[in-house]
Every structure is written in structure tokens, then in C-alpha cells.
Amino acid sequence: MHILIYSYNYYPEPIGIAPLMTELAEGLVKQGHQVRVITGMPNYPQREIYPGYRGKWYVTEEKNGVTIQRSYLRIKSKPNVLDRLFLELSFVFTSIPQALNGWRPDVILLTVPPLMVSLPASFLSWLYNCPVVLNVQDILPEAGVRVGLLKNKLMIRALEALEKFAYRRAHTISVIAQGFLENLVSKEVPIQKIVCIPNWVNVNFIRPLPKEKNYFRAEHQLEGKFVVMYSGNIALTQGLETVIEAAISLRHIPEIVFAIAGESKALQWLQKYCLASKANNVLLVPLQPREKLPEMLAAADVGLVVQKSNVISFNMPSKIPLLLASGRPILASVPATGTAARSVLESGGGIVVAPESPEALAKAVLNLYKNPDVATQLGEKGRQFAIERYSFEQALRNYEILFSRVIASQEQNLSILPEERQMADGRWQKERF
């Protein structure tokens, strides 16, 4: 198959969708497929174009058999809503020449956000007469509205119309959690059009490792400490103030240390918060290189997942499979009815407490500190669940099957009379996994 992946983020960006799309693209190449990736100049999470890519309109590279076609982005380090709009528009317009510069795809995999990329993908689908598989990583614009990023009613209505357009134009929609499926069905998206393929983790790369002689613990003087770790994106949906406040309430136990690893600029306001609150048991460190991620996760006794109370069915933290695979218990301060809580509880690898409640979080940390056997059992269950449900090999196989069936359905529709197409689509939907 010739597969075109339209993803705003890609290698070498270290977190979020970029590592996932990189693994998927390279995995498809290893299976014998041709893969092109249309992406922007790398900039995440610093929101600055990486050195070596600045001042360039187009860059074409090859890595592990994948052709990577990058295009210019208009980006600001501290974007407002208008800056974000211009950023998305810049990618929409500059990415089209790159997408046209190469072989005709059999199928297009489009990741959202950003939502506006559905416009060039729809154009390419029409031009090449090939289907689009829409991969929904966050449900927009709902996420922006819930966290207070979007307030302009006119813009919200415009983005809701774009959301409906993207769902309607996609041949198939792949979602990463059951809660996403339910959200889309509530918006009258046909359930037959939706496939749930969770985000994955390379369980051979992220794996349980001993805490003894661990580089992260040694580098930050954490030997003999009970480490509660948050690692990843620091955004509006998290509310990491809850973590700081929980740490403050546990300062009387010197063995308990909270570690937060994130992008350097995002850590600056947390540093001010910690200093003002005298949270001297909180360690703030920059994101680690990806090759060091397994050891960093292994340095923790507990892995944190944190969300605000208004984050329910539009966001699924990609760190959940990573923490499960690391063999460490998850402590999730998330809404009880949300997608993240459902995933943690289903895995058996963690505990869910009320969001935005420092008291509930501190109490759960203390319970795991005093009951190491419970923490060990949770970690073992989580690791087993990650192997069974979140392995990369399983996800890769599911995407291969999905692409093959979508392409076959498209070819079948082109070869039969219009009045027969509806019947053919119905037969394909019934056969889907």
C-alpha cells in the first residue's frame, strides 16, 4: 500500500502524537508499505522551530524508510487564539505543495488536532480519489471550549461546522478510546463509521527496570526516596497546582518526593508556584531524551495522571499506556466518569481519585507509600494489561487491516453502479473488526 500520513507533529518532537506517528510510519515501512509523512517544521513542545529548520519553507528528509515532507509554520512561543488560527492556516496552505510532490496515495491517514487539516486532506482525497481515515486524538473544538481557551461564539460555531465537515468527509474515523466513540455518536456520527484503535506503547522499549543503579535517581539524589512522578505535557487540561498542593501537605515525610518533568518554559511558572508555597519536596526537571525515558519512568514509585474536573470525554492522556508498560502503579487525579478514569480502572493498574483535590491525591500517595505490596500488585497488573491491550504490534496490525479494508471498499465502490454502492457499504460495515 501507498500510505500518506498527514500529521502536524512528527519526529524529532519527543512527546504527544509525534512519537506515535513516527512508530506507526516506520512500522508500516517494515511491513513492506510505502509511507510519506506530511508534517510541519518540528517545534513542539517549546513552540519554537528547532535549529536547522528555521527560516526554511520546505524540507524533505528520509528516516528509516519513511519520506518526511516538512513545510513552513507561522508559530509564536506564547500564542493567543488568533496566533493558533494563523498557525493552523499556515500549515493548511504550505503543506499542500508537499502533499502533491510525490506518488499518489492509496489511503490518507489524517491526525487531528489540528482540525483545519481536514480541508487539504479532503481536497487530496478528491484529487487522488482515495479514502481518508481520520484519526481523532482530541475532540475539537469541545476541548478548547471546556478548558476556556475558546470563548468567541462565532469562532466556536465555525469550528463546530468544520468538525462536522471532517467527520462527514472521512471514509472512516479511528478513535483512541471508547469515550471518544460515545462522544461522536452523540453528535450523530454513524457508529458504523467509527473504529476504536487505542494509542499504543512499545512494550519492549518501555518496560519494568530496577530502581537500583538508576541514572535518574542517582542524578537527582533520589536514592531511598519514594518518588511520585508526572512526566509530559503541561497544559490547560492538567491543573498541576493540585500536585504541588498535595506535595505541600506531605512535606512532613522527607522520604516522599514529587518529580515533575516537562518543557523548560512551562516549568518556570511551576517553579514560582513552588517557591511561593515553599514546596521543597518538588523536583522540577526538563523533559528527558526519548532514549532515557524507560529509566526515568522506572525511577518512579508512582506515576501520575492529572486532569481538571471538566475534562471528561474529549481527551485521553497518551502517558497512560506508557506508565502501564513501565510496571509502575498509576495514581490518576481525573474525573470519575471520564475516558482516562475508565482506562486506568479497566487496566487494574492504578487508582482513581477526585480531580483538583490535593487532599484526595495526598491521601492516595500516602496509602501507596505505606503499602508497597499494593503498589507492586498494581504495577504488575498494569504491565500485563499493556502487553495484552496496548502493544504496538497489535495496533500496527489493526491499522494494516483497516487500511486494506478501506482501500478495498473504495475500489469496490468505483467498480459498481451507484445504486449498488449503498448495499456494498453496508456489507463492508458489517464485516469490520
PDB file of C-alpha atoms in Angstrom, residues 141-323:
ATOM      1  CA  PRO A 141     -13.468  22.298  19.456  1.00  0.00           C
ATOM      2  CA  GLU A 142     -15.037  20.833  22.598  1.00  0.00           C
ATOM      3  CA  ALA A 143     -11.679  20.547  24.335  1.00  0.00           C
ATOM      4  CA  GLY A 144     -10.870  24.213  23.733  1.00  0.00           C
ATOM      5  CA  VAL A 145     -14.285  25.332  24.973  1.00  0.00           C
ATOM      6  CA  ARG A 146     -14.184  23.214  28.145  1.00  0.00           C
ATOM      7  CA  VAL A 147     -10.761  24.469  29.246  1.00  0.00           C
ATOM      8  CA  GLY A 148     -11.611  28.078  28.481  1.00  0.00           C
ATOM      9  CA  LEU A 149      -9.288  28.519  25.501  1.00  0.00           C
ATOM     10  CA  LEU A 150     -12.174  29.212  23.090  1.00  0.00           C
ATOM     11  CA  LYS A 151     -14.772  31.779  24.113  1.00  0.00           C
ATOM     12  CA  ASN A 152     -15.734  33.587  20.920  1.00  0.00           C
ATOM     13  CA  LYS A 153     -19.146  32.202  19.946  1.00  0.00           C
ATOM     14  CA  LEU A 154     -18.682  32.886  16.244  1.00  0.00           C
ATOM     15  CA  MET A 155     -15.364  31.043  16.185  1.00  0.00           C
ATOM     16  CA  ILE A 156     -16.829  28.149  18.176  1.00  0.00           C
ATOM     17  CA  ARG A 157     -19.683  27.787  15.677  1.00  0.00           C
ATOM     18  CA  ALA A 158     -17.233  27.909  12.765  1.00  0.00           C
ATOM     19  CA  LEU A 159     -15.054  25.204  14.329  1.00  0.00           C
ATOM     20  CA  GLU A 160     -18.093  23.049  15.117  1.00  0.00           C
ATOM     21  CA  ALA A 161     -19.072  23.275  11.442  1.00  0.00           C
ATOM     22  CA  LEU A 162     -15.521  22.276  10.492  1.00  0.00           C
ATOM     23  CA  GLU A 163     -15.707  19.350  12.920  1.00  0.00           C
ATOM     24  CA  LYS A 164     -18.904  18.102  11.257  1.00  0.00           C
ATOM     25  CA  PHE A 165     -17.281  18.544   7.844  1.00  0.00           C
ATOM     26  CA  ALA A 166     -14.263  16.466   8.893  1.00  0.00           C
ATOM     27  CA  TYR A 167     -16.444  13.645  10.248  1.00  0.00           C
ATOM     28  CA  ARG A 168     -18.679  13.679   7.175  1.00  0.00           C
ATOM     29  CA  ARG A 169     -15.837  13.688   4.627  1.00  0.00           C
ATOM     30  CA  ALA A 170     -13.810  10.929   6.294  1.00  0.00           C
ATOM     31  CA  HIS A 171     -14.372   7.430   4.978  1.00  0.00           C
ATOM     32  CA  THR A 172     -13.622   6.001   8.433  1.00  0.00           C
ATOM     33  CA  ILE A 173     -12.861   7.582  11.810  1.00  0.00           C
ATOM     34  CA  SER A 174     -10.401   5.906  14.166  1.00  0.00           C
ATOM     35  CA  VAL A 175     -10.712   6.939  17.807  1.00  0.00           C
ATOM     36  CA  ILE A 176      -8.355   6.114  20.664  1.00  0.00           C
ATOM     37  CA  ALA A 177     -10.880   5.380  23.427  1.00  0.00           C
ATOM     38  CA  GLN A 178     -14.429   4.170  23.926  1.00  0.00           C
ATOM     39  CA  GLY A 179     -15.407   7.539  25.413  1.00  0.00           C
ATOM     40  CA  PHE A 180     -14.471   9.206  22.133  1.00  0.00           C
ATOM     41  CA  LEU A 181     -16.734   6.820  20.241  1.00  0.00           C
ATOM     42  CA  GLU A 182     -19.639   7.668  22.533  1.00  0.00           C
ATOM     43  CA  ASN A 183     -18.930  11.385  22.122  1.00  0.00           C
ATOM     44  CA  LEU A 184     -19.032  11.153  18.330  1.00  0.00           C
ATOM     45  CA  VAL A 185     -22.165   9.019  18.306  1.00  0.00           C
ATOM     46  CA  SER A 186     -23.869  11.661  20.485  1.00  0.00           C
ATOM     47  CA  LYS A 187     -23.048  14.109  17.678  1.00  0.00           C
ATOM     48  CA  GLU A 188     -24.879  11.860  15.192  1.00  0.00           C
ATOM     49  CA  VAL A 189     -21.765  10.377  13.603  1.00  0.00           C
ATOM     50  CA  PRO A 190     -22.807   6.895  12.346  1.00  0.00           C
ATOM     51  CA  ILE A 191     -21.359   4.259  14.635  1.00  0.00           C
ATOM     52  CA  GLN A 192     -20.620   2.088  11.592  1.00  0.00           C
ATOM     53  CA  LYS A 193     -18.129   4.730  10.518  1.00  0.00           C
ATOM     54  CA  ILE A 194     -16.072   4.566  13.729  1.00  0.00           C
ATOM     55  CA  VAL A 195     -13.301   2.155  14.713  1.00  0.00           C
ATOM     56  CA  CYS A 196     -11.587   2.201  18.119  1.00  0.00           C
ATOM     57  CA  ILE A 197      -7.832   1.578  17.969  1.00  0.00           C
ATOM     58  CA  PRO A 198      -6.134   2.718  21.200  1.00  0.00           C
ATOM     59  CA  ASN A 199      -2.814   4.508  21.168  1.00  0.00           C
ATOM     60  CA  TRP A 200      -0.008   2.084  21.788  1.00  0.00           C
ATOM     61  CA  VAL A 201       3.293   1.651  23.517  1.00  0.00           C
ATOM     62  CA  ASN A 202       6.388  -0.286  22.527  1.00  0.00           C
ATOM     63  CA  VAL A 203       6.376  -2.722  25.453  1.00  0.00           C
ATOM     64  CA  ASN A 204       9.882  -3.900  24.582  1.00  0.00           C
ATOM     65  CA  PHE A 205      11.221  -0.340  24.870  1.00  0.00           C
ATOM     66  CA  ILE A 206       9.127   0.838  27.840  1.00  0.00           C
ATOM     67  CA  ARG A 207       9.474  -1.961  30.386  1.00  0.00           C
ATOM     68  CA  PRO A 208       9.957  -2.528  34.131  1.00  0.00           C
ATOM     69  CA  LEU A 209      13.510  -1.766  35.191  1.00  0.00           C
ATOM     70  CA  PRO A 210      15.125  -1.892  38.660  1.00  0.00           C
ATOM     71  CA  LYS A 211      15.276   1.286  40.733  1.00  0.00           C
ATOM     72  CA  GLU A 212      18.754   0.386  41.919  1.00  0.00           C
ATOM     73  CA  LYS A 213      21.595   1.976  39.916  1.00  0.00           C
ATOM     74  CA  ASN A 214      19.020   4.083  38.074  1.00  0.00           C
ATOM     75  CA  TYR A 215      20.609   7.099  36.365  1.00  0.00           C
ATOM     76  CA  PHE A 216      17.652   9.428  37.062  1.00  0.00           C
ATOM     77  CA  ARG A 217      17.601   8.621  40.775  1.00  0.00           C
ATOM     78  CA  ALA A 218      21.368   8.983  41.037  1.00  0.00           C
ATOM     79  CA  GLU A 219      21.474  12.257  39.097  1.00  0.00           C
ATOM     80  CA  HIS A 220      18.799  13.893  41.275  1.00  0.00           C
ATOM     81  CA  GLN A 221      19.772  12.385  44.660  1.00  0.00           C
ATOM     82  CA  LEU A 222      16.615  10.277  44.915  1.00  0.00           C
ATOM     83  CA  GLU A 223      18.107   7.082  46.337  1.00  0.00           C
ATOM     84  CA  GLY A 224      15.966   5.844  49.188  1.00  0.00           C
ATOM     85  CA  LYS A 225      13.114   8.193  48.251  1.00  0.00           C
ATOM     86  CA  PHE A 226       9.505   7.372  47.381  1.00  0.00           C
ATOM     87  CA  VAL A 227       9.163   9.146  44.040  1.00  0.00           C
ATOM     88  CA  VAL A 228       5.796  10.330  42.724  1.00  0.00           C
ATOM     89  CA  MET A 229       6.333  11.355  39.097  1.00  0.00           C
ATOM     90  CA  TYR A 230       4.495  13.392  36.495  1.00  0.00           C
ATOM     91  CA  SER A 231       6.106  13.471  33.060  1.00  0.00           C
ATOM     92  CA  GLY A 232       4.826  15.029  29.865  1.00  0.00           C
ATOM     93  CA  ASN A 233       2.918  17.964  28.505  1.00  0.00           C
ATOM     94  CA  ILE A 234       1.977  20.776  30.883  1.00  0.00           C
ATOM     95  CA  ALA A 235      -1.224  22.310  29.531  1.00  0.00           C
ATOM     96  CA  LEU A 236      -4.555  23.817  30.498  1.00  0.00           C
ATOM     97  CA  THR A 237      -6.177  20.392  30.858  1.00  0.00           C
ATOM     98  CA  GLN A 238      -3.840  19.248  33.632  1.00  0.00           C
ATOM     99  CA  GLY A 239      -4.035  21.599  36.598  1.00  0.00           C
ATOM    100  CA  LEU A 240      -0.686  20.679  38.143  1.00  0.00           C
ATOM    101  CA  GLU A 241      -1.320  23.072  41.019  1.00  0.00           C
ATOM    102  CA  THR A 242      -3.165  20.126  42.552  1.00  0.00           C
ATOM    103  CA  VAL A 243       0.079  18.135  42.565  1.00  0.00           C
ATOM    104  CA  ILE A 244       2.017  20.974  44.192  1.00  0.00           C
ATOM    105  CA  GLU A 245      -0.608  21.403  46.908  1.00  0.00           C
ATOM    106  CA  ALA A 246      -0.622  17.650  47.597  1.00  0.00           C
ATOM    107  CA  ALA A 247       3.171  17.717  47.899  1.00  0.00           C
ATOM    108  CA  ILE A 248       2.991  20.589  50.382  1.00  0.00           C
ATOM    109  CA  SER A 249       0.671  18.588  52.629  1.00  0.00           C
ATOM    110  CA  LEU A 250       3.217  15.733  52.682  1.00  0.00           C
ATOM    111  CA  ARG A 251       6.331  17.806  53.430  1.00  0.00           C
ATOM    112  CA  HIS A 252       6.498  16.286  56.911  1.00  0.00           C
ATOM    113  CA  ILE A 253       7.543  12.956  55.346  1.00  0.00           C
ATOM    114  CA  PRO A 254      11.019  13.607  53.914  1.00  0.00           C
ATOM    115  CA  GLU A 255      11.125  10.269  52.076  1.00  0.00           C
ATOM    116  CA  ILE A 256       8.300  11.319  49.709  1.00  0.00           C
ATOM    117  CA  VAL A 257       9.396  13.413  46.726  1.00  0.00           C
ATOM    118  CA  PHE A 258       7.289  14.664  43.811  1.00  0.00           C
ATOM    119  CA  ALA A 259       9.073  14.896  40.448  1.00  0.00           C
ATOM    120  CA  ILE A 260       7.618  16.842  37.508  1.00  0.00           C
ATOM    121  CA  ALA A 261       9.318  16.539  34.115  1.00  0.00           C
ATOM    122  CA  GLY A 262       8.174  18.945  31.420  1.00  0.00           C
ATOM    123  CA  GLU A 263       9.202  21.516  28.864  1.00  0.00           C
ATOM    124  CA  SER A 264      11.527  24.107  30.397  1.00  0.00           C
ATOM    125  CA  LYS A 265       9.394  27.174  29.716  1.00  0.00           C
ATOM    126  CA  ALA A 266       6.290  25.504  31.110  1.00  0.00           C
ATOM    127  CA  LEU A 267       8.213  24.663  34.288  1.00  0.00           C
ATOM    128  CA  GLN A 268       9.021  28.313  35.003  1.00  0.00           C
ATOM    129  CA  TRP A 269       5.607  29.203  36.431  1.00  0.00           C
ATOM    130  CA  LEU A 270       5.580  25.957  38.428  1.00  0.00           C
ATOM    131  CA  GLN A 271       8.954  26.963  39.875  1.00  0.00           C
ATOM    132  CA  LYS A 272       7.495  30.288  41.011  1.00  0.00           C
ATOM    133  CA  TYR A 273       4.499  28.475  42.486  1.00  0.00           C
ATOM    134  CA  CYS A 274       6.745  26.067  44.388  1.00  0.00           C
ATOM    135  CA  LEU A 275       8.939  28.857  45.752  1.00  0.00           C
ATOM    136  CA  ALA A 276       5.936  30.893  46.883  1.00  0.00           C
ATOM    137  CA  SER A 277       4.383  27.808  48.513  1.00  0.00           C
ATOM    138  CA  LYS A 278       7.667  26.525  49.985  1.00  0.00           C
ATOM    139  CA  ALA A 279       7.146  23.180  48.264  1.00  0.00           C
ATOM    140  CA  ASN A 280      10.709  21.990  48.855  1.00  0.00           C
ATOM    141  CA  ASN A 281       9.797  18.365  48.185  1.00  0.00           C
ATOM    142  CA  VAL A 282       9.001  19.013  44.485  1.00  0.00           C
ATOM    143  CA  LEU A 283      11.698  18.336  41.892  1.00  0.00           C
ATOM    144  CA  LEU A 284      11.262  20.092  38.523  1.00  0.00           C
ATOM    145  CA  VAL A 285      13.299  18.721  35.624  1.00  0.00           C
ATOM    146  CA  PRO A 286      13.305  19.237  31.846  1.00  0.00           C
ATOM    147  CA  LEU A 287      11.941  16.555  29.561  1.00  0.00           C
ATOM    148  CA  GLN A 288      14.461  13.769  29.114  1.00  0.00           C
ATOM    149  CA  PRO A 289      15.694  12.483  25.741  1.00  0.00           C
ATOM    150  CA  ARG A 290      13.424   9.725  24.484  1.00  0.00           C
ATOM    151  CA  GLU A 291      16.162   7.095  24.762  1.00  0.00           C
ATOM    152  CA  LYS A 292      16.265   7.772  28.522  1.00  0.00           C
ATOM    153  CA  LEU A 293      12.501   7.564  29.008  1.00  0.00           C
ATOM    154  CA  PRO A 294      12.419   3.914  30.205  1.00  0.00           C
ATOM    155  CA  GLU A 295      14.895   4.613  33.019  1.00  0.00           C
ATOM    156  CA  MET A 296      13.167   7.841  34.013  1.00  0.00           C
ATOM    157  CA  LEU A 297       9.795   6.075  34.320  1.00  0.00           C
ATOM    158  CA  ALA A 298      11.493   3.252  36.228  1.00  0.00           C
ATOM    159  CA  ALA A 299      12.825   5.797  38.729  1.00  0.00           C
ATOM    160  CA  ALA A 300       9.264   6.410  39.937  1.00  0.00           C
ATOM    161  CA  ASP A 301       7.372   4.517  42.611  1.00  0.00           C
ATOM    162  CA  VAL A 302       4.096   6.014  41.357  1.00  0.00           C
ATOM    163  CA  GLY A 303       3.190   7.589  38.003  1.00  0.00           C
ATOM    164  CA  LEU A 304       0.747  10.496  37.955  1.00  0.00           C
ATOM    165  CA  VAL A 305      -2.049  11.279  35.520  1.00  0.00           C
ATOM    166  CA  VAL A 306      -3.698  14.613  36.281  1.00  0.00           C
ATOM    167  CA  GLN A 307      -6.692  16.322  34.685  1.00  0.00           C
ATOM    168  CA  LYS A 308      -9.079  19.105  35.602  1.00  0.00           C
ATOM    169  CA  SER A 309     -12.643  18.252  36.534  1.00  0.00           C
ATOM    170  CA  ASN A 310     -14.069  19.492  33.210  1.00  0.00           C
ATOM    171  CA  VAL A 311     -12.011  17.048  31.118  1.00  0.00           C
ATOM    172  CA  ILE A 312     -14.318  14.100  30.521  1.00  0.00           C
ATOM    173  CA  SER A 313     -14.629  12.557  27.063  1.00  0.00           C
ATOM    174  CA  PHE A 314     -12.506  14.728  24.775  1.00  0.00           C
ATOM    175  CA  ASN A 315      -9.001  13.900  25.997  1.00  0.00           C
ATOM    176  CA  MET A 316      -7.130  10.635  26.567  1.00  0.00           C
ATOM    177  CA  PRO A 317      -3.607  11.034  28.022  1.00  0.00           C
ATOM    178  CA  SER A 318      -1.061   9.170  25.898  1.00  0.00           C
ATOM    179  CA  LYS A 319       1.014   8.680  29.050  1.00  0.00           C
ATOM    180  CA  ILE A 320      -1.396   6.029  30.398  1.00  0.00           C
ATOM    181  CA  PRO A 321      -0.089   3.194  28.155  1.00  0.00           C
ATOM    182  CA  LEU A 322       3.484   4.325  28.898  1.00  0.00           C
ATOM    183  CA  LEU A 323       3.004   4.201  32.663  1.00  0.00           C
TER     184      LEU A 323
END
